[in-house]
Amino acid sequence: LPYGESPRGQSGAGATVSEESKKEEEGISIGQAMRTRSLWLLVVAGGLGALASNMVFVHLVAYATDVNIPATVAASFISVIGIFNIIGKLGMGFFSDRYGIKLALIICFGLGAAMMFWVSQASTLWMFYLFASLFGFAYAGWIPLFPAMAAQLFGLKSMSAVVGFQTAGNNLGGAAGAFFAGYIFDVTESYKLAFILAGVLLVLAVLLNLIIKGPQKKVYAVFGEVP
């Protein structure tokens, strides 16, 4: 059937089942979603991911030059991240369709955390290129999975508002990551502590994704049950 069209000619129990299925597919409102633990866990996890990725985009080249890698070479790391960004989006999209969105998110955040710990100790060219490849894959992988997870948890009724709310969390996390990495460098004269902290926060993002409940027919709110 065309999207949104109901079966015609149904009556009795069959029609009732169809209407109930349609209602479940529509999902819940943004207000109801904001009363759930799952949305807040999703927002915080996305914000932590943006915090780590913006640390990388803003400060990676400066960090690499601090360990005597030429600036022109260090700038190429961002290009490598972009190339593997494409691979990560496509690859983890296929993976999530087959094995589930939550597992794909956990893998991406786990790989991202490992790479942040890795780059904090990087000192040679090949170590930075390996970081750029795998972090680019991981970072790209988790970006398109959040809207899909939102739809799976809360339905399609208010998906745009839910994704917008989650994206606002990403923006706050990204701004904080760029700022605090610079602040930590000003205090310690090194980016190592900042990247280690980002790795720890991505581990926290893995844990948050592990405890997100869903998908399920009813979303359980902090205060009672959302109808």
JSON list of C-alpha atoms in Angstrom, two decimals:
[
{"chain": "A", "resi": 1, "resn": "LEU", "atom": "CA", "xyz": [0.00, 0.00, 0.00]},
{"chain": "A", "resi": 2, "resn": "PRO", "atom": "CA", "xyz": [1.12, 3.63, -0.48]},
{"chain": "A", "resi": 3, "resn": "TYR", "atom": "CA", "xyz": [2.69, 5.17, 2.61]},
{"chain": "A", "resi": 4, "resn": "GLY", "atom": "CA", "xyz": [0.01, 6.26, 5.07]},
{"chain": "A", "resi": 5, "resn": "GLU", "atom": "CA", "xyz": [-2.92, 4.57, 3.34]},
{"chain": "A", "resi": 6, "resn": "SER", "atom": "CA", "xyz": [-5.08, 2.21, 5.38]},
{"chain": "A", "resi": 7, "resn": "PRO", "atom": "CA", "xyz": [-6.39, -1.11, 4.02]},
{"chain": "A", "resi": 8, "resn": "ARG", "atom": "CA", "xyz": [-9.94, -0.78, 2.64]},
{"chain": "A", "resi": 9, "resn": "GLY", "atom": "CA", "xyz": [-12.85, -3.05, 3.21]},
{"chain": "A", "resi": 10, "resn": "GLN", "atom": "CA", "xyz": [-11.73, -4.33, 6.62]},
{"chain": "A", "resi": 11, "resn": "SER", "atom": "CA", "xyz": [-14.24, -4.72, 9.39]},
{"chain": "A", "resi": 12, "resn": "GLY", "atom": "CA", "xyz": [-14.55, -6.31, 12.80]},
{"chain": "A", "resi": 13, "resn": "ALA", "atom": "CA", "xyz": [-11.43, -7.53, 14.62]},
{"chain": "A", "resi": 14, "resn": "GLY", "atom": "CA", "xyz": [-9.20, -7.05, 11.58]},
{"chain": "A", "resi": 15, "resn": "ALA", "atom": "CA", "xyz": [-9.99, -3.34, 11.40]},
{"chain": "A", "resi": 16, "resn": "THR", "atom": "CA", "xyz": [-9.34, -2.91, 15.13]},
{"chain": "A", "resi": 17, "resn": "VAL", "atom": "CA", "xyz": [-5.92, -4.54, 14.88]},
{"chain": "A", "resi": 18, "resn": "SER", "atom": "CA", "xyz": [-5.05, -2.32, 11.92]},
{"chain": "A", "resi": 19, "resn": "GLU", "atom": "CA", "xyz": [-5.95, 0.86, 13.80]},
{"chain": "A", "resi": 20, "resn": "GLU", "atom": "CA", "xyz": [-3.96, -0.21, 16.87]},
{"chain": "A", "resi": 21, "resn": "SER", "atom": "CA", "xyz": [-0.92, -0.99, 14.72]},
{"chain": "A", "resi": 22, "resn": "LYS", "atom": "CA", "xyz": [-1.21, 2.39, 13.03]},
{"chain": "A", "resi": 23, "resn": "LYS", "atom": "CA", "xyz": [-1.41, 4.13, 16.42]},
{"chain": "A", "resi": 24, "resn": "GLU", "atom": "CA", "xyz": [1.73, 2.37, 17.64]},
{"chain": "A", "resi": 25, "resn": "GLU", "atom": "CA", "xyz": [3.56, 3.35, 14.46]},
{"chain": "A", "resi": 26, "resn": "GLU", "atom": "CA", "xyz": [2.66, 7.01, 14.92]},
{"chain": "A", "resi": 27, "resn": "GLY", "atom": "CA", "xyz": [4.49, 7.12, 18.24]},
{"chain": "A", "resi": 28, "resn": "ILE", "atom": "CA", "xyz": [4.37, 9.69, 21.03]},
{"chain": "A", "resi": 29, "resn": "SER", "atom": "CA", "xyz": [4.63, 13.47, 21.26]},
{"chain": "A", "resi": 30, "resn": "ILE", "atom": "CA", "xyz": [7.81, 15.41, 21.99]},
{"chain": "A", "resi": 31, "resn": "GLY", "atom": "CA", "xyz": [6.43, 16.28, 25.43]},
{"chain": "A", "resi": 32, "resn": "GLN", "atom": "CA", "xyz": [5.94, 12.62, 26.24]},
{"chain": "A", "resi": 33, "resn": "ALA", "atom": "CA", "xyz": [9.37, 11.75, 24.84]},
{"chain": "A", "resi": 34, "resn": "MET", "atom": "CA", "xyz": [10.99, 14.39, 27.06]},
{"chain": "A", "resi": 35, "resn": "ARG", "atom": "CA", "xyz": [9.53, 12.66, 30.09]},
{"chain": "A", "resi": 36, "resn": "THR", "atom": "CA", "xyz": [11.42, 9.46, 29.32]},
{"chain": "A", "resi": 37, "resn": "ARG", "atom": "CA", "xyz": [14.85, 8.36, 30.46]},
{"chain": "A", "resi": 38, "resn": "SER", "atom": "CA", "xyz": [15.61, 7.06, 26.98]},
{"chain": "A", "resi": 39, "resn": "LEU", "atom": "CA", "xyz": [15.52, 10.47, 25.29]},
{"chain": "A", "resi": 40, "resn": "TRP", "atom": "CA", "xyz": [17.81, 12.07, 27.87]},
{"chain": "A", "resi": 41, "resn": "LEU", "atom": "CA", "xyz": [20.25, 9.19, 27.66]},
{"chain": "A", "resi": 42, "resn": "LEU", "atom": "CA", "xyz": [20.25, 9.55, 23.88]},
{"chain": "A", "resi": 43, "resn": "VAL", "atom": "CA", "xyz": [20.84, 13.32, 24.12]},
{"chain": "A", "resi": 44, "resn": "VAL", "atom": "CA", "xyz": [23.73, 12.97, 26.55]},
{"chain": "A", "resi": 45, "resn": "ALA", "atom": "CA", "xyz": [25.36, 10.18, 24.52]},
{"chain": "A", "resi": 46, "resn": "GLY", "atom": "CA", "xyz": [25.14, 12.26, 21.35]},
{"chain": "A", "resi": 47, "resn": "GLY", "atom": "CA", "xyz": [26.56, 15.29, 23.16]},
{"chain": "A", "resi": 48, "resn": "LEU", "atom": "CA", "xyz": [29.53, 13.28, 24.39]},
{"chain": "A", "resi": 49, "resn": "GLY", "atom": "CA", "xyz": [30.18, 12.05, 20.87]},
{"chain": "A", "resi": 50, "resn": "ALA", "atom": "CA", "xyz": [30.10, 15.61, 19.52]},
{"chain": "A", "resi": 51, "resn": "LEU", "atom": "CA", "xyz": [32.41, 16.74, 22.33]},
{"chain": "A", "resi": 52, "resn": "ALA", "atom": "CA", "xyz": [35.07, 14.23, 21.30]},
{"chain": "A", "resi": 53, "resn": "SER", "atom": "CA", "xyz": [34.70, 14.80, 17.56]},
{"chain": "A", "resi": 54, "resn": "ASN", "atom": "CA", "xyz": [34.96, 18.60, 17.85]},
{"chain": "A", "resi": 55, "resn": "MET", "atom": "CA", "xyz": [38.09, 18.22, 19.96]},
{"chain": "A", "resi": 56, "resn": "VAL", "atom": "CA", "xyz": [39.56, 16.32, 17.04]},
{"chain": "A", "resi": 57, "resn": "PHE", "atom": "CA", "xyz": [38.43, 18.68, 14.27]},
{"chain": "A", "resi": 58, "resn": "VAL", "atom": "CA", "xyz": [39.55, 21.84, 16.05]},
{"chain": "A", "resi": 59, "resn": "HIS", "atom": "CA", "xyz": [42.77, 20.68, 17.74]},
{"chain": "A", "resi": 60, "resn": "LEU", "atom": "CA", "xyz": [44.15, 17.59, 15.94]},
{"chain": "A", "resi": 61, "resn": "VAL", "atom": "CA", "xyz": [46.39, 19.53, 13.55]},
{"chain": "A", "resi": 62, "resn": "ALA", "atom": "CA", "xyz": [47.82, 21.67, 16.37]},
{"chain": "A", "resi": 63, "resn": "TYR", "atom": "CA", "xyz": [48.40, 18.55, 18.47]},
{"chain": "A", "resi": 64, "resn": "ALA", "atom": "CA", "xyz": [50.22, 16.81, 15.60]},
{"chain": "A", "resi": 65, "resn": "THR", "atom": "CA", "xyz": [52.50, 19.79, 15.00]},
{"chain": "A", "resi": 66, "resn": "ASP", "atom": "CA", "xyz": [53.40, 19.73, 18.70]},
{"chain": "A", "resi": 67, "resn": "VAL", "atom": "CA", "xyz": [54.97, 16.29, 18.13]},
{"chain": "A", "resi": 68, "resn": "ASN", "atom": "CA", "xyz": [56.99, 17.59, 15.16]},
{"chain": "A", "resi": 69, "resn": "ILE", "atom": "CA", "xyz": [54.72, 16.56, 12.29]},
{"chain": "A", "resi": 70, "resn": "PRO", "atom": "CA", "xyz": [54.72, 19.24, 9.55]},
{"chain": "A", "resi": 71, "resn": "ALA", "atom": "CA", "xyz": [51.54, 21.32, 9.43]},
{"chain": "A", "resi": 72, "resn": "THR", "atom": "CA", "xyz": [50.84, 20.47, 5.78]},
{"chain": "A", "resi": 73, "resn": "VAL", "atom": "CA", "xyz": [51.00, 16.76, 6.58]},
{"chain": "A", "resi": 74, "resn": "ALA", "atom": "CA", "xyz": [48.96, 17.17, 9.76]},
{"chain": "A", "resi": 75, "resn": "ALA", "atom": "CA", "xyz": [46.22, 18.89, 7.78]},
{"chain": "A", "resi": 76, "resn": "SER", "atom": "CA", "xyz": [45.89, 15.77, 5.63]},
{"chain": "A", "resi": 77, "resn": "PHE", "atom": "CA", "xyz": [44.60, 13.86, 8.67]},
{"chain": "A", "resi": 78, "resn": "ILE", "atom": "CA", "xyz": [41.31, 15.77, 8.39]},
{"chain": "A", "resi": 79, "resn": "SER", "atom": "CA", "xyz": [41.02, 14.64, 4.75]},
{"chain": "A", "resi": 80, "resn": "VAL", "atom": "CA", "xyz": [41.55, 11.03, 5.83]},
{"chain": "A", "resi": 81, "resn": "ILE", "atom": "CA", "xyz": [38.81, 11.43, 8.44]},
{"chain": "A", "resi": 82, "resn": "GLY", "atom": "CA", "xyz": [36.52, 12.72, 5.68]},
{"chain": "A", "resi": 83, "resn": "ILE", "atom": "CA", "xyz": [37.23, 9.74, 3.41]},
{"chain": "A", "resi": 84, "resn": "PHE", "atom": "CA", "xyz": [36.52, 7.22, 6.15]},
{"chain": "A", "resi": 85, "resn": "ASN", "atom": "CA", "xyz": [33.49, 9.29, 7.13]},
{"chain": "A", "resi": 86, "resn": "ILE", "atom": "CA", "xyz": [31.86, 8.11, 3.90]},
{"chain": "A", "resi": 87, "resn": "ILE", "atom": "CA", "xyz": [32.81, 4.50, 4.54]},
{"chain": "A", "resi": 88, "resn": "GLY", "atom": "CA", "xyz": [31.57, 4.65, 8.14]},
{"chain": "A", "resi": 89, "resn": "LYS", "atom": "CA", "xyz": [28.17, 6.08, 7.25]},
{"chain": "A", "resi": 90, "resn": "LEU", "atom": "CA", "xyz": [27.51, 3.45, 4.60]},
{"chain": "A", "resi": 91, "resn": "GLY", "atom": "CA", "xyz": [29.11, 0.54, 6.45]},
{"chain": "A", "resi": 92, "resn": "MET", "atom": "CA", "xyz": [27.43, 1.08, 9.81]},
{"chain": "A", "resi": 93, "resn": "GLY", "atom": "CA", "xyz": [24.14, 1.79, 8.07]},
{"chain": "A", "resi": 94, "resn": "PHE", "atom": "CA", "xyz": [24.21, -1.67, 6.49]},
{"chain": "A", "resi": 95, "resn": "PHE", "atom": "CA", "xyz": [25.42, -3.17, 9.78]},
{"chain": "A", "resi": 96, "resn": "SER", "atom": "CA", "xyz": [22.63, -1.58, 11.83]},
{"chain": "A", "resi": 97, "resn": "ASP", "atom": "CA", "xyz": [19.97, -2.83, 9.42]},
{"chain": "A", "resi": 98, "resn": "ARG", "atom": "CA", "xyz": [21.20, -6.36, 9.95]},
{"chain": "A", "resi": 99, "resn": "TYR", "atom": "CA", "xyz": [22.30, -6.44, 13.59]},
{"chain": "A", "resi": 100, "resn": "GLY", "atom": "CA", "xyz": [20.49, -3.55, 15.24]},
{"chain": "A", "resi": 101, "resn": "ILE", "atom": "CA", "xyz": [20.97, 0.17, 15.83]},
{"chain": "A", "resi": 102, "resn": "LYS", "atom": "CA", "xyz": [21.95, -0.12, 19.47]},
{"chain": "A", "resi": 103, "resn": "LEU", "atom": "CA", "xyz": [24.77, -2.58, 18.77]},
{"chain": "A", "resi": 104, "resn": "ALA", "atom": "CA", "xyz": [26.03, -0.37, 15.94]},
{"chain": "A", "resi": 105, "resn": "LEU", "atom": "CA", "xyz": [26.09, 2.68, 18.24]},
{"chain": "A", "resi": 106, "resn": "ILE", "atom": "CA", "xyz": [27.95, 0.76, 20.94]},
{"chain": "A", "resi": 107, "resn": "ILE", "atom": "CA", "xyz": [30.58, -0.39, 18.43]},
{"chain": "A", "resi": 108, "resn": "CYS", "atom": "CA", "xyz": [31.05, 3.12, 17.05]},
{"chain": "A", "resi": 109, "resn": "PHE", "atom": "CA", "xyz": [31.41, 4.74, 20.46]},
{"chain": "A", "resi": 110, "resn": "GLY", "atom": "CA", "xyz": [33.69, 1.95, 21.67]},
{"chain": "A", "resi": 111, "resn": "LEU", "atom": "CA", "xyz": [35.95, 2.31, 18.64]},
{"chain": "A", "resi": 112, "resn": "GLY", "atom": "CA", "xyz": [35.93, 6.09, 19.05]},
{"chain": "A", "resi": 113, "resn": "ALA", "atom": "CA", "xyz": [36.97, 5.77, 22.69]},
{"chain": "A", "resi": 114, "resn": "ALA", "atom": "CA", "xyz": [39.82, 3.41, 21.81]},
{"chain": "A", "resi": 115, "resn": "MET", "atom": "CA", "xyz": [41.05, 5.83, 19.15]},
{"chain": "A", "resi": 116, "resn": "MET", "atom": "CA", "xyz": [41.01, 8.80, 21.55]},
{"chain": "A", "resi": 117, "resn": "PHE", "atom": "CA", "xyz": [43.20, 6.86, 23.97]},
{"chain": "A", "resi": 118, "resn": "TRP", "atom": "CA", "xyz": [45.39, 5.86, 21.02]},
{"chain": "A", "resi": 119, "resn": "VAL", "atom": "CA", "xyz": [45.91, 9.39, 19.72]},
{"chain": "A", "resi": 120, "resn": "SER", "atom": "CA", "xyz": [46.77, 10.67, 23.18]},
{"chain": "A", "resi": 121, "resn": "GLN", "atom": "CA", "xyz": [49.93, 8.56, 22.89]},
{"chain": "A", "resi": 122, "resn": "ALA", "atom": "CA", "xyz": [50.54, 9.05, 19.16]},
{"chain": "A", "resi": 123, "resn": "SER", "atom": "CA", "xyz": [53.96, 10.33, 18.14]},
{"chain": "A", "resi": 124, "resn": "THR", "atom": "CA", "xyz": [54.60, 9.03, 14.62]},
{"chain": "A", "resi": 125, "resn": "LEU", "atom": "CA", "xyz": [52.95, 9.59, 11.26]},
{"chain": "A", "resi": 126, "resn": "TRP", "atom": "CA", "xyz": [51.46, 6.11, 10.88]},
{"chain": "A", "resi": 127, "resn": "MET", "atom": "CA", "xyz": [49.84, 6.34, 14.33]},
{"chain": "A", "resi": 128, "resn": "PHE", "atom": "CA", "xyz": [48.06, 9.54, 13.34]},
{"chain": "A", "resi": 129, "resn": "TYR", "atom": "CA", "xyz": [46.92, 8.08, 10.02]},
{"chain": "A", "resi": 130, "resn": "LEU", "atom": "CA", "xyz": [45.56, 5.02, 11.77]},
{"chain": "A", "resi": 131, "resn": "PHE", "atom": "CA", "xyz": [43.72, 7.26, 14.21]},
{"chain": "A", "resi": 132, "resn": "ALA", "atom": "CA", "xyz": [42.27, 9.40, 11.42]},
{"chain": "A", "resi": 133, "resn": "SER", "atom": "CA", "xyz": [41.04, 6.30, 9.55]},
{"chain": "A", "resi": 134, "resn": "LEU", "atom": "CA", "xyz": [39.38, 4.51, 12.44]},
{"chain": "A", "resi": 135, "resn": "PHE", "atom": "CA", "xyz": [38.06, 7.59, 14.25]},
{"chain": "A", "resi": 136, "resn": "GLY", "atom": "CA", "xyz": [36.65, 8.90, 10.97]},
{"chain": "A", "resi": 137, "resn": "PHE", "atom": "CA", "xyz": [34.86, 5.57, 10.49]},
{"chain": "A", "resi": 138, "resn": "ALA", "atom": "CA", "xyz": [33.51, 5.53, 14.07]},
{"chain": "A", "resi": 139, "resn": "TYR", "atom": "CA", "xyz": [32.46, 9.18, 14.16]},
{"chain": "A", "resi": 140, "resn": "ALA", "atom": "CA", "xyz": [30.65, 8.90, 10.84]},
{"chain": "A", "resi": 141, "resn": "GLY", "atom": "CA", "xyz": [28.97, 5.69, 11.93]},
{"chain": "A", "resi": 142, "resn": "TRP", "atom": "CA", "xyz": [27.17, 7.10, 14.94]},
{"chain": "A", "resi": 143, "resn": "ILE", "atom": "CA", "xyz": [25.82, 10.27, 13.25]},
{"chain": "A", "resi": 144, "resn": "PRO", "atom": "CA", "xyz": [23.04, 8.75, 11.07]},
{"chain": "A", "resi": 145, "resn": "LEU", "atom": "CA", "xyz": [22.17, 6.16, 13.70]},
{"chain": "A", "resi": 146, "resn": "PHE", "atom": "CA", "xyz": [20.71, 8.69, 16.17]},
{"chain": "A", "resi": 147, "resn": "PRO", "atom": "CA", "xyz": [17.68, 9.67, 14.06]},
{"chain": "A", "resi": 148, "resn": "ALA", "atom": "CA", "xyz": [17.03, 5.98, 13.38]},
{"chain": "A", "resi": 149, "resn": "MET", "atom": "CA", "xyz": [17.25, 5.21, 17.09]},
{"chain": "A", "resi": 150, "resn": "ALA", "atom": "CA", "xyz": [14.88, 8.10, 17.88]},
{"chain": "A", "resi": 151, "resn": "ALA", "atom": "CA", "xyz": [12.31, 6.75, 15.42]},
{"chain": "A", "resi": 152, "resn": "GLN", "atom": "CA", "xyz": [12.66, 3.26, 16.86]},
{"chain": "A", "resi": 153, "resn": "LEU", "atom": "CA", "xyz": [12.20, 4.47, 20.44]},
{"chain": "A", "resi": 154, "resn": "PHE", "atom": "CA", "xyz": [9.51, 7.12, 20.02]},
{"chain": "A", "resi": 155, "resn": "GLY", "atom": "CA", "xyz": [7.87, 6.49, 16.66]},
{"chain": "A", "resi": 156, "resn": "LEU", "atom": "CA", "xyz": [7.36, 8.92, 13.80]},
{"chain": "A", "resi": 157, "resn": "LYS", "atom": "CA", "xyz": [4.75, 11.26, 15.29]},
{"chain": "A", "resi": 158, "resn": "SER", "atom": "CA", "xyz": [7.26, 13.84, 16.58]},
{"chain": "A", "resi": 159, "resn": "MET", "atom": "CA", "xyz": [10.45, 12.54, 15.04]},
{"chain": "A", "resi": 160, "resn": "SER", "atom": "CA", "xyz": [11.56, 15.93, 13.70]},
{"chain": "A", "resi": 161, "resn": "ALA", "atom": "CA", "xyz": [11.17, 17.58, 17.12]},
{"chain": "A", "resi": 162, "resn": "VAL", "atom": "CA", "xyz": [12.90, 14.69, 18.89]},
{"chain": "A", "resi": 163, "resn": "VAL", "atom": "CA", "xyz": [15.84, 14.74, 16.47]},
{"chain": "A", "resi": 164, "resn": "GLY", "atom": "CA", "xyz": [16.01, 18.53, 16.76]},
{"chain": "A", "resi": 165, "resn": "PHE", "atom": "CA", "xyz": [16.17, 18.26, 20.54]},
{"chain": "A", "resi": 166, "resn": "GLN", "atom": "CA", "xyz": [18.88, 15.63, 20.29]},
{"chain": "A", "resi": 167, "resn": "THR", "atom": "CA", "xyz": [20.83, 17.75, 17.79]},
{"chain": "A", "resi": 168, "resn": "ALA", "atom": "CA", "xyz": [20.76, 20.69, 20.20]},
{"chain": "A", "resi": 169, "resn": "GLY", "atom": "CA", "xyz": [22.53, 18.43, 22.70]},
{"chain": "A", "resi": 170, "resn": "ASN", "atom": "CA", "xyz": [25.10, 17.62, 20.04]},
{"chain": "A", "resi": 171, "resn": "ASN", "atom": "CA", "xyz": [25.75, 21.31, 19.45]},
{"chain": "A", "resi": 172, "resn": "LEU", "atom": "CA", "xyz": [26.27, 21.99, 23.15]},
{"chain": "A", "resi": 173, "resn": "GLY", "atom": "CA", "xyz": [28.62, 19.03, 23.45]},
{"chain": "A", "resi": 174, "resn": "GLY", "atom": "CA", "xyz": [30.57, 20.06, 20.36]},
{"chain": "A", "resi": 175, "resn": "ALA", "atom": "CA", "xyz": [31.03, 23.62, 21.62]},
{"chain": "A", "resi": 176, "resn": "ALA", "atom": "CA", "xyz": [32.17, 22.35, 25.01]},
{"chain": "A", "resi": 177, "resn": "GLY", "atom": "CA", "xyz": [34.67, 19.93, 23.45]},
{"chain": "A", "resi": 178, "resn": "ALA", "atom": "CA", "xyz": [36.38, 22.57, 21.33]},
{"chain": "A", "resi": 179, "resn": "PHE", "atom": "CA", "xyz": [36.57, 24.99, 24.25]},
{"chain": "A", "resi": 180, "resn": "PHE", "atom": "CA", "xyz": [37.74, 22.63, 26.97]},
{"chain": "A", "resi": 181, "resn": "ALA", "atom": "CA", "xyz": [40.44, 21.03, 24.83]},
{"chain": "A", "resi": 182, "resn": "GLY", "atom": "CA", "xyz": [41.87, 24.48, 24.25]},
{"chain": "A", "resi": 183, "resn": "TYR", "atom": "CA", "xyz": [41.54, 25.36, 27.92]},
{"chain": "A", "resi": 184, "resn": "ILE", "atom": "CA", "xyz": [43.29, 22.16, 29.00]},
{"chain": "A", "resi": 185, "resn": "PHE", "atom": "CA", "xyz": [46.11, 22.91, 26.57]},
{"chain": "A", "resi": 186, "resn": "ASP", "atom": "CA", "xyz": [46.47, 26.43, 27.99]},
{"chain": "A", "resi": 187, "resn": "VAL", "atom": "CA", "xyz": [46.77, 25.02, 31.50]},
{"chain": "A", "resi": 188, "resn": "THR", "atom": "CA", "xyz": [48.91, 21.92, 30.86]},
{"chain": "A", "resi": 189, "resn": "GLU", "atom": "CA", "xyz": [50.63, 22.90, 27.57]},
{"chain": "A", "resi": 190, "resn": "SER", "atom": "CA", "xyz": [49.56, 19.55, 26.13]},
{"chain": "A", "resi": 191, "resn": "TYR", "atom": "CA", "xyz": [46.49, 18.05, 24.45]},
{"chain": "A", "resi": 192, "resn": "LYS", "atom": "CA", "xyz": [47.06, 14.57, 25.87]},
{"chain": "A", "resi": 193, "resn": "LEU", "atom": "CA", "xyz": [44.87, 15.04, 28.93]},
{"chain": "A", "resi": 194, "resn": "ALA", "atom": "CA", "xyz": [42.06, 16.45, 26.78]},
{"chain": "A", "resi": 195, "resn": "PHE", "atom": "CA", "xyz": [42.09, 13.44, 24.43]},
{"chain": "A", "resi": 196, "resn": "ILE", "atom": "CA", "xyz": [42.23, 10.99, 27.34]},
{"chain": "A", "resi": 197, "resn": "LEU", "atom": "CA", "xyz": [39.24, 12.75, 28.90]},
{"chain": "A", "resi": 198, "resn": "ALA", "atom": "CA", "xyz": [37.38, 12.47, 25.58]},
{"chain": "A", "resi": 199, "resn": "GLY", "atom": "CA", "xyz": [38.12, 8.74, 25.53]},
{"chain": "A", "resi": 200, "resn": "VAL", "atom": "CA", "xyz": [36.69, 8.35, 29.02]},
{"chain": "A", "resi": 201, "resn": "LEU", "atom": "CA", "xyz": [33.55, 10.26, 28.04]},
{"chain": "A", "resi": 202, "resn": "LEU", "atom": "CA", "xyz": [33.06, 8.04, 24.97]},
{"chain": "A", "resi": 203, "resn": "VAL", "atom": "CA", "xyz": [33.26, 5.00, 27.24]},
{"chain": "A", "resi": 204, "resn": "LEU", "atom": "CA", "xyz": [30.49, 6.66, 29.26]},
{"chain": "A", "resi": 205, "resn": "ALA", "atom": "CA", "xyz": [28.53, 7.05, 26.02]},
{"chain": "A", "resi": 206, "resn": "VAL", "atom": "CA", "xyz": [28.84, 3.29, 25.45]},
{"chain": "A", "resi": 207, "resn": "LEU", "atom": "CA", "xyz": [27.39, 2.66, 28.92]},
{"chain": "A", "resi": 208, "resn": "LEU", "atom": "CA", "xyz": [24.52, 5.08, 28.30]},
{"chain": "A", "resi": 209, "resn": "ASN", "atom": "CA", "xyz": [23.61, 3.27, 25.09]},
{"chain": "A", "resi": 210, "resn": "LEU", "atom": "CA", "xyz": [23.67, -0.05, 26.91]},
{"chain": "A", "resi": 211, "resn": "ILE", "atom": "CA", "xyz": [20.97, 1.08, 29.35]},
{"chain": "A", "resi": 212, "resn": "ILE", "atom": "CA", "xyz": [18.66, 2.75, 26.82]},
{"chain": "A", "resi": 213, "resn": "LYS", "atom": "CA", "xyz": [15.41, 0.79, 26.78]},
{"chain": "A", "resi": 214, "resn": "GLY", "atom": "CA", "xyz": [13.75, -0.01, 23.52]},
{"chain": "A", "resi": 215, "resn": "PRO", "atom": "CA", "xyz": [12.35, -0.57, 21.09]},
{"chain": "A", "resi": 216, "resn": "GLN", "atom": "CA", "xyz": [9.15, -1.51, 22.90]},
{"chain": "A", "resi": 217, "resn": "LYS", "atom": "CA", "xyz": [5.42, -0.97, 22.47]},
{"chain": "A", "resi": 218, "resn": "LYS", "atom": "CA", "xyz": [5.25, 1.47, 25.38]},
{"chain": "A", "resi": 219, "resn": "VAL", "atom": "CA", "xyz": [7.93, 3.90, 26.48]},
{"chain": "A", "resi": 220, "resn": "TYR", "atom": "CA", "xyz": [8.37, 4.08, 30.22]},
{"chain": "A", "resi": 221, "resn": "ALA", "atom": "CA", "xyz": [8.67, 7.57, 31.65]},
{"chain": "A", "resi": 222, "resn": "VAL", "atom": "CA", "xyz": [10.50, 8.75, 34.74]},
{"chain": "A", "resi": 223, "resn": "PHE", "atom": "CA", "xyz": [7.15, 9.45, 36.41]},
{"chain": "A", "resi": 224, "resn": "GLY", "atom": "CA", "xyz": [4.76, 6.74, 35.37]},
{"chain": "A", "resi": 225, "resn": "GLU", "atom": "CA", "xyz": [3.93, 5.23, 32.03]},
{"chain": "A", "resi": 226, "resn": "VAL", "atom": "CA", "xyz": [3.43, 7.14, 28.80]},
{"chain": "A", "resi": 227, "resn": "PRO", "atom": "CA", "xyz": [0.22, 5.94, 27.10]}
]
